[in-house]
């Protein structure tokens, strides 16, 4: 599986390199006056310097624009396919449908610049449409890039406009490329990989629909423990190699945590983490986070806890420091392992601050119960 991903990554890099060569030729022509001035006088003109700064700013602006366009593509093609809007996120800014109205929240997930979540349509002959929804982002990037291309050709020397159009085309191609070619990274699978997983395994359509339904219910304030049991049926070991099925298994672990069945959750997570599977990197590290919590509250083996908090996990926890389960486990670690009331209070204050803007109240309710459990255990251990 890793060899296949490396080949796809190489292909992506080759195409990106070719785009870079074409872009380089364009840039040389664009900045030819500055290059000549620098070579013969050592002092490029003010106009050339302004052009360079403008180009850098254009790249930044058009990159952000294409992230918005990409997520808008998922939204538009999702609506065309019969999906219903749930949430729309760019970086950590999120627009969420809550009780029939739109509200703004904050959520950051490592490895993603944005995300558009939607509720699936009712299946027809046991199937739901998935191609346009999954690839809609890359398609929208390409469509608007192609629309911009003739304008770049017609106006190659118009100040600022040519810079903007070139940046827009360049960022559009790169964004479509890195999301459209199927790649599974160390953190998350891209859109192309998700579409390919669904194409190769028709049974994965059901798991994909369960993921979207679960996210929809969470956005409505329903906790995992209150959702239908059949949604959390564990996949077979063979099915676990597909990331769509693997995500359902991750949700099953999260549900056991929500039900307070920590021993069962810990055993299941240990088994899933040990097997070859399609569990994405983000979910894998969040499962380790939950296993650290289970170890602390069930057995309190400080040596084992420290071994689980390795460099990879600590780096991940730092990038996801505003995520509820990360703060919760760091709070429990400070309270029950380090036994630092001061550090624990800081983590609890961080949790309270995060909870105000976090989009899913049901998650916060569940996490607060785990904080209270840790406080109860701390009180009992003090009285022993």
CSV table of C-alpha atoms in Angstrom, one decimal:
chain,number,residue,atom,x,y,z
A,1,UNK,CA,0.0,0.0,0.0
A,2,UNK,CA,2.8,2.4,0.9
A,3,UNK,CA,4.7,1.5,-2.4
A,4,UNK,CA,1.5,2.5,-4.4
A,5,UNK,CA,1.2,5.7,-2.5
A,6,UNK,CA,4.9,6.5,-3.2
A,7,UNK,CA,4.4,5.9,-6.9
A,8,UNK,CA,1.3,8.2,-6.9
A,9,UNK,CA,3.3,10.8,-5.0
A,10,UNK,CA,6.1,10.7,-7.5
A,11,UNK,CA,3.7,11.1,-10.3
A,12,UNK,CA,2.2,14.1,-8.6
A,13,UNK,CA,5.7,15.6,-8.1
A,14,UNK,CA,6.6,15.0,-11.7
A,15,UNK,CA,3.5,16.8,-13.0
A,16,UNK,CA,4.0,19.6,-10.4
A,17,UNK,CA,7.7,19.9,-11.7
A,18,UNK,CA,6.5,20.2,-15.3
A,19,UNK,CA,4.0,22.9,-14.2
A,20,UNK,CA,6.9,24.6,-12.4
A,21,UNK,CA,9.0,24.6,-15.6
A,22,UNK,CA,6.3,26.2,-17.6
A,23,UNK,CA,5.7,28.7,-14.8
A,24,UNK,CA,9.4,29.4,-14.7
A,25,UNK,CA,9.5,30.3,-18.4
A,26,UNK,CA,6.5,32.6,-17.9
A,27,UNK,CA,8.2,34.3,-14.9
A,28,UNK,CA,11.4,34.9,-16.7
A,29,UNK,CA,9.5,36.6,-19.5
A,30,UNK,CA,7.5,38.5,-16.9
A,31,UNK,CA,10.5,39.7,-14.9
A,32,UNK,CA,13.0,40.0,-17.8
A,33,UNK,CA,13.5,43.7,-17.2
A,34,UNK,CA,14.3,43.1,-13.6
A,35,UNK,CA,16.7,40.3,-14.4
A,36,UNK,CA,18.6,42.4,-17.0
A,37,UNK,CA,18.8,45.4,-14.7
A,38,UNK,CA,20.1,43.3,-11.8
A,39,UNK,CA,22.7,41.5,-14.1
A,40,UNK,CA,24.1,44.7,-15.6
A,41,UNK,CA,23.6,47.4,-12.9
A,42,UNK,CA,23.1,45.4,-9.7
A,43,UNK,CA,20.1,47.6,-9.0
A,44,UNK,CA,16.7,46.3,-10.3
A,45,UNK,CA,14.1,49.0,-10.8
A,46,UNK,CA,11.4,49.9,-8.3
A,47,UNK,CA,8.8,48.7,-10.7
A,48,UNK,CA,10.4,45.3,-10.9
A,49,UNK,CA,10.6,45.0,-7.1
A,50,UNK,CA,7.0,45.9,-6.8
A,51,UNK,CA,6.2,43.2,-9.4
A,52,UNK,CA,8.0,40.6,-7.4
A,53,UNK,CA,6.2,41.6,-4.2
A,54,UNK,CA,2.9,41.7,-6.0
A,55,UNK,CA,3.6,38.2,-7.4
A,56,UNK,CA,4.2,36.8,-3.9
A,57,UNK,CA,1.0,38.4,-2.6
A,58,UNK,CA,-0.9,37.1,-5.6
A,59,UNK,CA,0.3,33.5,-4.9
A,60,UNK,CA,-0.9,33.8,-1.3
A,61,UNK,CA,-4.3,35.3,-2.3
A,62,UNK,CA,-5.0,32.9,-5.1
A,63,UNK,CA,-4.0,29.9,-3.0
A,64,UNK,CA,-6.6,30.9,-0.4
A,65,UNK,CA,-9.1,31.6,-3.2
A,66,UNK,CA,-8.6,28.1,-4.6
A,67,UNK,CA,-9.1,26.5,-1.2
A,68,UNK,CA,-12.4,28.3,-1.0
A,69,UNK,CA,-13.2,27.4,-4.6
A,70,UNK,CA,-12.3,23.8,-3.9
A,71,UNK,CA,-14.6,23.4,-0.9
A,72,UNK,CA,-17.3,25.3,-2.8
A,73,UNK,CA,-16.9,22.7,-5.6
A,74,UNK,CA,-17.7,19.9,-3.1
A,75,UNK,CA,-20.7,22.0,-2.0
A,76,UNK,CA,-22.0,22.7,-5.5
A,77,UNK,CA,-21.5,19.2,-6.9
A,78,UNK,CA,-22.8,17.7,-3.7
A,79,UNK,CA,-26.0,19.7,-4.0
A,80,UNK,CA,-26.3,18.6,-7.7
A,81,UNK,CA,-25.9,15.0,-6.5
A,82,UNK,CA,-28.7,15.4,-4.0
A,83,UNK,CA,-26.7,15.9,-0.8
A,84,UNK,CA,-27.7,18.5,1.9
A,85,UNK,CA,-25.5,21.1,3.4
A,86,UNK,CA,-24.1,20.4,6.8
A,87,UNK,CA,-20.9,22.5,7.3
A,88,UNK,CA,-18.3,24.5,5.4
A,89,UNK,CA,-14.8,25.1,6.8
A,90,UNK,CA,-11.8,27.1,5.5
A,91,UNK,CA,-8.7,26.6,7.7
A,92,UNK,CA,-10.2,26.9,11.2
A,93,UNK,CA,-13.2,29.1,10.3
A,94,UNK,CA,-16.4,27.1,10.0
A,95,UNK,CA,-20.0,27.8,8.9
A,96,UNK,CA,-22.4,25.2,10.4
A,97,UNK,CA,-26.1,24.6,10.0
A,98,UNK,CA,-27.5,24.5,13.5
A,99,UNK,CA,-31.3,24.2,14.1
A,100,UNK,CA,-32.1,25.6,10.7
A,101,UNK,CA,-29.7,28.6,10.9
A,102,UNK,CA,-26.1,29.2,10.0
A,103,UNK,CA,-23.6,29.9,12.8
A,104,UNK,CA,-19.9,30.4,12.8
A,105,UNK,CA,-17.6,28.1,14.8
A,106,UNK,CA,-13.9,27.2,15.1
A,107,UNK,CA,-12.3,23.9,14.2
A,108,UNK,CA,-8.8,23.0,13.0
A,109,UNK,CA,-7.8,19.5,11.7
A,110,UNK,CA,-4.2,18.8,10.8
A,111,UNK,CA,-3.6,18.0,7.1
A,112,UNK,CA,-6.6,19.9,5.8
A,113,UNK,CA,-7.1,23.4,4.5
A,114,UNK,CA,-10.8,23.1,4.6
A,115,UNK,CA,-13.7,20.7,4.5
A,116,UNK,CA,-17.3,20.6,3.2
A,117,UNK,CA,-19.5,18.0,5.0
A,118,UNK,CA,-22.9,17.1,3.7
A,119,UNK,CA,-25.7,14.7,4.4
A,120,UNK,CA,-26.1,11.9,1.8
A,121,UNK,CA,-29.3,11.4,-0.3
A,122,UNK,CA,-31.4,8.3,0.1
A,123,UNK,CA,-29.9,5.4,-1.7
A,124,UNK,CA,-31.2,4.2,-5.0
A,125,UNK,CA,-30.9,0.4,-5.6
A,126,UNK,CA,-28.6,0.4,-2.5
A,127,UNK,CA,-26.2,3.1,-3.9
A,128,UNK,CA,-25.6,6.8,-3.4
A,129,UNK,CA,-23.8,9.1,-5.8
A,130,UNK,CA,-20.2,9.7,-4.7
A,131,UNK,CA,-18.0,10.7,-7.6
A,132,UNK,CA,-19.1,14.3,-8.1
A,133,UNK,CA,-19.2,15.0,-4.4
A,134,UNK,CA,-15.7,13.7,-3.8
A,135,UNK,CA,-14.1,15.1,-6.9
A,136,UNK,CA,-16.2,18.3,-7.1
A,137,UNK,CA,-13.5,20.3,-5.5
A,138,UNK,CA,-10.8,19.5,-8.0
A,139,UNK,CA,-13.3,19.9,-10.9
A,140,UNK,CA,-14.2,23.4,-9.7
A,141,UNK,CA,-10.5,24.3,-9.4
A,142,UNK,CA,-9.9,23.1,-13.0
A,143,UNK,CA,-13.1,24.8,-14.4
A,144,UNK,CA,-12.2,28.2,-13.1
A,145,UNK,CA,-8.5,27.7,-14.0
A,146,UNK,CA,-9.6,27.0,-17.6
A,147,UNK,CA,-11.8,30.1,-17.6
A,148,UNK,CA,-8.9,32.2,-16.5
A,149,UNK,CA,-6.5,30.8,-19.1
A,150,UNK,CA,-7.7,32.7,-22.2
A,151,UNK,CA,-7.6,36.0,-20.2
A,152,UNK,CA,-4.0,35.3,-19.3
A,153,UNK,CA,-3.2,34.7,-22.9
A,154,UNK,CA,-5.1,37.9,-24.1
A,155,UNK,CA,-3.5,40.2,-21.4
A,156,UNK,CA,0.0,38.9,-20.9
A,157,UNK,CA,1.6,42.3,-20.0
A,158,UNK,CA,-1.2,44.2,-18.1
A,159,UNK,CA,0.3,45.2,-14.8
A,160,UNK,CA,-1.0,43.2,-11.8
A,161,UNK,CA,-3.7,41.5,-13.8
A,162,UNK,CA,-1.2,39.2,-15.6
A,163,UNK,CA,0.4,38.4,-12.2
A,164,UNK,CA,-2.9,37.6,-10.6
A,165,UNK,CA,-4.0,35.5,-13.6
A,166,UNK,CA,-0.8,33.5,-13.7
A,167,UNK,CA,-0.9,32.9,-9.9
A,168,UNK,CA,-4.6,31.9,-10.2
A,169,UNK,CA,-3.8,29.4,-12.9
A,170,UNK,CA,-0.7,28.0,-11.2
A,171,UNK,CA,-2.5,27.5,-7.8
A,172,UNK,CA,-5.5,26.1,-9.5
A,173,UNK,CA,-3.6,23.4,-11.3
A,174,UNK,CA,-1.6,22.5,-8.1
A,175,UNK,CA,-4.7,22.4,-5.9
A,176,UNK,CA,-6.6,20.2,-8.4
A,177,UNK,CA,-3.5,18.0,-8.8
A,178,UNK,CA,-2.8,17.3,-5.1
A,179,UNK,CA,-6.4,16.6,-4.4
A,180,UNK,CA,-7.4,14.8,-7.5
A,181,UNK,CA,-4.6,12.2,-7.9
A,182,UNK,CA,-5.3,9.4,-5.3
A,183,UNK,CA,-2.8,9.8,-2.5
A,184,UNK,CA,-2.9,8.6,1.1
A,185,UNK,CA,-0.5,10.7,3.3
A,186,UNK,CA,0.6,10.1,6.9
A,187,UNK,CA,-2.2,12.3,8.1
A,188,UNK,CA,-5.2,12.1,5.8
A,189,UNK,CA,-6.5,10.7,2.5
A,190,UNK,CA,-7.2,13.1,-0.3
A,191,UNK,CA,-10.4,13.3,-2.4
A,192,UNK,CA,-9.0,11.2,-5.3
A,193,UNK,CA,-8.1,8.4,-2.8
A,194,UNK,CA,-11.6,8.5,-1.3
A,195,UNK,CA,-13.2,8.3,-4.7
A,196,UNK,CA,-11.0,5.4,-5.7
A,197,UNK,CA,-11.7,3.5,-2.5
A,198,UNK,CA,-15.4,3.8,-3.1
A,199,UNK,CA,-15.0,2.7,-6.7
A,200,UNK,CA,-13.0,-0.4,-5.9
A,201,UNK,CA,-15.2,-1.6,-3.1
A,202,UNK,CA,-19.0,-1.1,-3.6
A,203,UNK,CA,-19.6,-2.2,0.0
A,204,UNK,CA,-17.6,0.8,1.1
A,205,UNK,CA,-20.5,3.0,-0.1
A,206,UNK,CA,-22.5,1.9,3.0
A,207,UNK,CA,-19.6,2.9,5.3
A,208,UNK,CA,-19.2,6.2,3.5
A,209,UNK,CA,-22.9,6.9,4.1
A,210,UNK,CA,-22.6,6.0,7.7
A,211,UNK,CA,-19.7,8.4,8.2
A,212,UNK,CA,-21.8,11.3,6.7
A,213,UNK,CA,-24.9,10.3,8.7
A,214,UNK,CA,-22.8,10.1,11.9
A,215,UNK,CA,-21.3,13.6,11.3
A,216,UNK,CA,-24.8,14.9,10.5
A,217,UNK,CA,-26.2,13.5,13.8
A,218,UNK,CA,-23.2,14.9,15.8
A,219,UNK,CA,-23.9,18.4,14.2
A,220,UNK,CA,-27.5,18.1,15.5
A,221,UNK,CA,-26.3,17.5,19.1
A,222,UNK,CA,-26.7,13.7,19.2
A,223,UNK,CA,-24.0,11.7,21.0
A,224,UNK,CA,-22.5,8.6,19.5
A,225,UNK,CA,-23.9,6.4,22.3
A,226,UNK,CA,-27.4,7.5,21.3
A,227,UNK,CA,-27.0,6.6,17.6
A,228,UNK,CA,-28.2,3.3,16.0
A,229,UNK,CA,-26.2,0.2,17.0
A,230,UNK,CA,-26.1,-1.0,13.4
A,231,UNK,CA,-24.0,2.0,12.3
A,232,UNK,CA,-21.1,0.8,14.4
A,233,UNK,CA,-20.8,-2.9,13.3
A,234,UNK,CA,-17.1,-3.7,13.1
A,235,UNK,CA,-15.7,-4.4,9.6
A,236,UNK,CA,-13.9,-7.6,8.8
A,237,UNK,CA,-10.1,-7.6,8.8
A,238,UNK,CA,-10.1,-7.6,5.0
A,239,UNK,CA,-12.5,-4.7,4.9
A,240,UNK,CA,-10.3,-2.7,7.3
A,241,UNK,CA,-7.8,-2.3,4.5
A,242,UNK,CA,-10.3,0.2,2.9
A,243,UNK,CA,-10.2,3.6,4.6
A,244,UNK,CA,-14.0,4.0,4.4
A,245,UNK,CA,-14.6,0.8,6.4
A,246,UNK,CA,-11.7,1.6,8.8
A,247,UNK,CA,-13.3,5.0,9.7
A,248,UNK,CA,-16.5,3.1,10.9
A,249,UNK,CA,-14.3,1.0,13.1
A,250,UNK,CA,-12.7,4.2,14.5
A,251,UNK,CA,-16.2,5.6,15.2
A,252,UNK,CA,-17.0,2.3,17.0
A,253,UNK,CA,-14.0,2.9,19.3
A,254,UNK,CA,-15.2,6.5,19.9
A,255,UNK,CA,-18.7,5.2,20.8
A,256,UNK,CA,-17.3,2.8,23.4
A,257,UNK,CA,-15.4,5.8,24.9
A,258,UNK,CA,-18.7,7.8,24.9
A,259,UNK,CA,-20.5,4.9,26.7
A,260,UNK,CA,-17.7,4.7,29.3
A,261,UNK,CA,-16.7,1.2,28.3
A,262,UNK,CA,-13.0,2.0,28.5
A,263,UNK,CA,-11.6,-1.5,28.8
A,264,UNK,CA,-13.4,-2.6,25.7
A,265,UNK,CA,-12.4,0.6,23.9
A,266,UNK,CA,-8.8,0.1,24.9
A,267,UNK,CA,-8.7,-3.5,23.7
A,268,UNK,CA,-10.4,-2.7,20.4
A,269,UNK,CA,-8.1,0.3,19.7
A,270,UNK,CA,-5.0,-1.8,20.5
A,271,UNK,CA,-6.1,-4.5,18.1
A,272,UNK,CA,-7.0,-2.0,15.3
A,273,UNK,CA,-3.7,-0.1,15.7
A,274,UNK,CA,-1.7,-3.4,15.4
A,275,UNK,CA,-3.2,-4.6,12.2
A,276,UNK,CA,-2.6,-3.5,8.6
A,277,UNK,CA,-5.5,-1.2,7.9
A,278,UNK,CA,-6.7,1.9,6.1
A,279,UNK,CA,-7.0,4.0,9.3
A,280,UNK,CA,-5.8,7.4,8.4
A,281,UNK,CA,-3.0,9.1,10.4
A,282,UNK,CA,-5.2,11.6,12.1
A,283,UNK,CA,-7.5,8.9,13.4
A,284,UNK,CA,-4.6,6.7,14.4
A,285,UNK,CA,-3.1,9.4,16.6
A,286,UNK,CA,-6.4,10.3,18.1
A,287,UNK,CA,-6.9,6.7,19.0
A,288,UNK,CA,-3.5,6.7,20.7
A,289,UNK,CA,-4.7,9.8,22.6
A,290,UNK,CA,-7.7,7.8,23.8
A,291,UNK,CA,-5.5,4.8,24.7
A,292,UNK,CA,-3.4,7.1,26.9
A,293,UNK,CA,-6.5,8.3,28.6
A,294,UNK,CA,-7.7,4.7,29.1
A,295,UNK,CA,-4.3,3.6,30.5
A,296,UNK,CA,-4.3,6.5,33.0
A,297,UNK,CA,-7.8,5.9,34.3
A,298,UNK,CA,-7.8,2.1,34.2
A,299,UNK,CA,-4.3,1.2,35.4
A,300,UNK,CA,-2.4,4.3,36.1
A,301,UNK,CA,0.9,2.8,34.8
A,302,UNK,CA,3.0,6.0,34.4
A,303,UNK,CA,5.9,4.2,32.7
A,304,UNK,CA,3.5,2.8,30.0
A,305,UNK,CA,1.9,6.2,29.6
A,306,UNK,CA,5.2,7.9,29.0
A,307,UNK,CA,6.1,5.3,26.4
A,308,UNK,CA,2.9,6.0,24.5
A,309,UNK,CA,3.6,9.7,24.5
A,310,UNK,CA,6.4,9.3,22.0
A,311,UNK,CA,7.8,12.0,19.7
A,312,UNK,CA,5.3,11.3,17.0
A,313,UNK,CA,2.4,11.6,19.3
A,314,UNK,CA,3.7,14.7,21.0
A,315,UNK,CA,4.2,16.4,17.7
A,316,UNK,CA,0.7,15.5,16.6
A,317,UNK,CA,-0.7,16.7,19.9
A,318,UNK,CA,1.0,20.1,19.4
A,319,UNK,CA,-0.5,20.6,16.0
A,320,UNK,CA,-4.0,19.5,17.3
A,321,UNK,CA,-3.6,21.3,20.7
A,322,UNK,CA,-7.1,22.9,20.4
A,323,UNK,CA,-8.9,19.6,19.8
A,324,UNK,CA,-11.2,18.5,22.6
A,325,UNK,CA,-9.8,14.9,23.2
A,326,UNK,CA,-6.2,16.2,23.1
A,327,UNK,CA,-6.9,18.8,25.8
A,328,UNK,CA,-8.9,16.3,27.8
A,329,UNK,CA,-6.1,13.7,27.8
A,330,UNK,CA,-3.5,16.4,28.6
A,331,UNK,CA,-5.6,17.5,31.5
A,332,UNK,CA,-5.9,14.0,32.8
A,333,UNK,CA,-2.2,13.4,32.3
A,334,UNK,CA,-1.4,16.6,34.3
A,335,UNK,CA,-3.9,15.7,37.1
A,336,UNK,CA,-3.3,12.0,37.6
A,337,UNK,CA,0.2,11.3,36.3
A,338,UNK,CA,2.2,14.5,36.9
A,339,UNK,CA,-0.2,15.4,39.8
A,340,UNK,CA,0.2,19.1,39.0
A,341,UNK,CA,-3.0,20.9,40.0
A,342,UNK,CA,-1.7,24.1,38.5
A,343,UNK,CA,-1.0,22.6,35.1
A,344,UNK,CA,-4.3,20.7,35.2
A,345,UNK,CA,-6.1,24.0,35.9
A,346,UNK,CA,-4.4,25.6,32.8
A,347,UNK,CA,-5.6,22.7,30.6
A,348,UNK,CA,-9.1,23.0,32.0
A,349,UNK,CA,-9.1,26.7,31.2
A,350,UNK,CA,-7.9,25.9,27.7
A,351,UNK,CA,-10.8,23.4,27.3
A,352,UNK,CA,-13.4,25.9,28.5
A,353,UNK,CA,-12.1,28.5,26.1
A,354,UNK,CA,-12.1,26.1,23.2
A,355,UNK,CA,-15.6,24.8,24.0
A,356,UNK,CA,-17.2,28.2,23.4
A,357,UNK,CA,-16.4,28.1,19.6
A,358,UNK,CA,-16.3,24.3,19.1
A,359,UNK,CA,-18.9,23.3,16.5
A,360,UNK,CA,-20.3,20.1,18.2
A,361,UNK,CA,-21.9,20.5,21.7
A,362,UNK,CA,-22.4,16.7,22.0
A,363,UNK,CA,-18.6,16.1,21.8
A,364,UNK,CA,-18.1,18.8,24.5
A,365,UNK,CA,-20.7,17.1,26.7
A,366,UNK,CA,-19.0,13.8,26.4
A,367,UNK,CA,-15.6,15.2,27.0
A,368,UNK,CA,-16.7,17.1,30.1
A,369,UNK,CA,-18.0,13.8,31.6
A,370,UNK,CA,-14.5,12.3,31.1
A,371,UNK,CA,-12.9,15.4,32.8
A,372,UNK,CA,-15.3,14.8,35.8
A,373,UNK,CA,-14.4,11.1,35.9
A,374,UNK,CA,-10.7,12.0,36.1
A,375,UNK,CA,-11.4,14.5,38.9
A,376,UNK,CA,-13.4,11.7,40.8
A,377,UNK,CA,-10.5,9.3,40.3
A,378,UNK,CA,-8.0,11.9,41.6
A,379,UNK,CA,-10.1,12.5,44.7
A,380,UNK,CA,-10.4,8.7,45.4
A,381,UNK,CA,-6.7,8.2,45.0
A,382,UNK,CA,-6.0,11.1,47.4
A,383,UNK,CA,-8.3,9.5,50.0
A,384,UNK,CA,-6.6,6.1,49.7
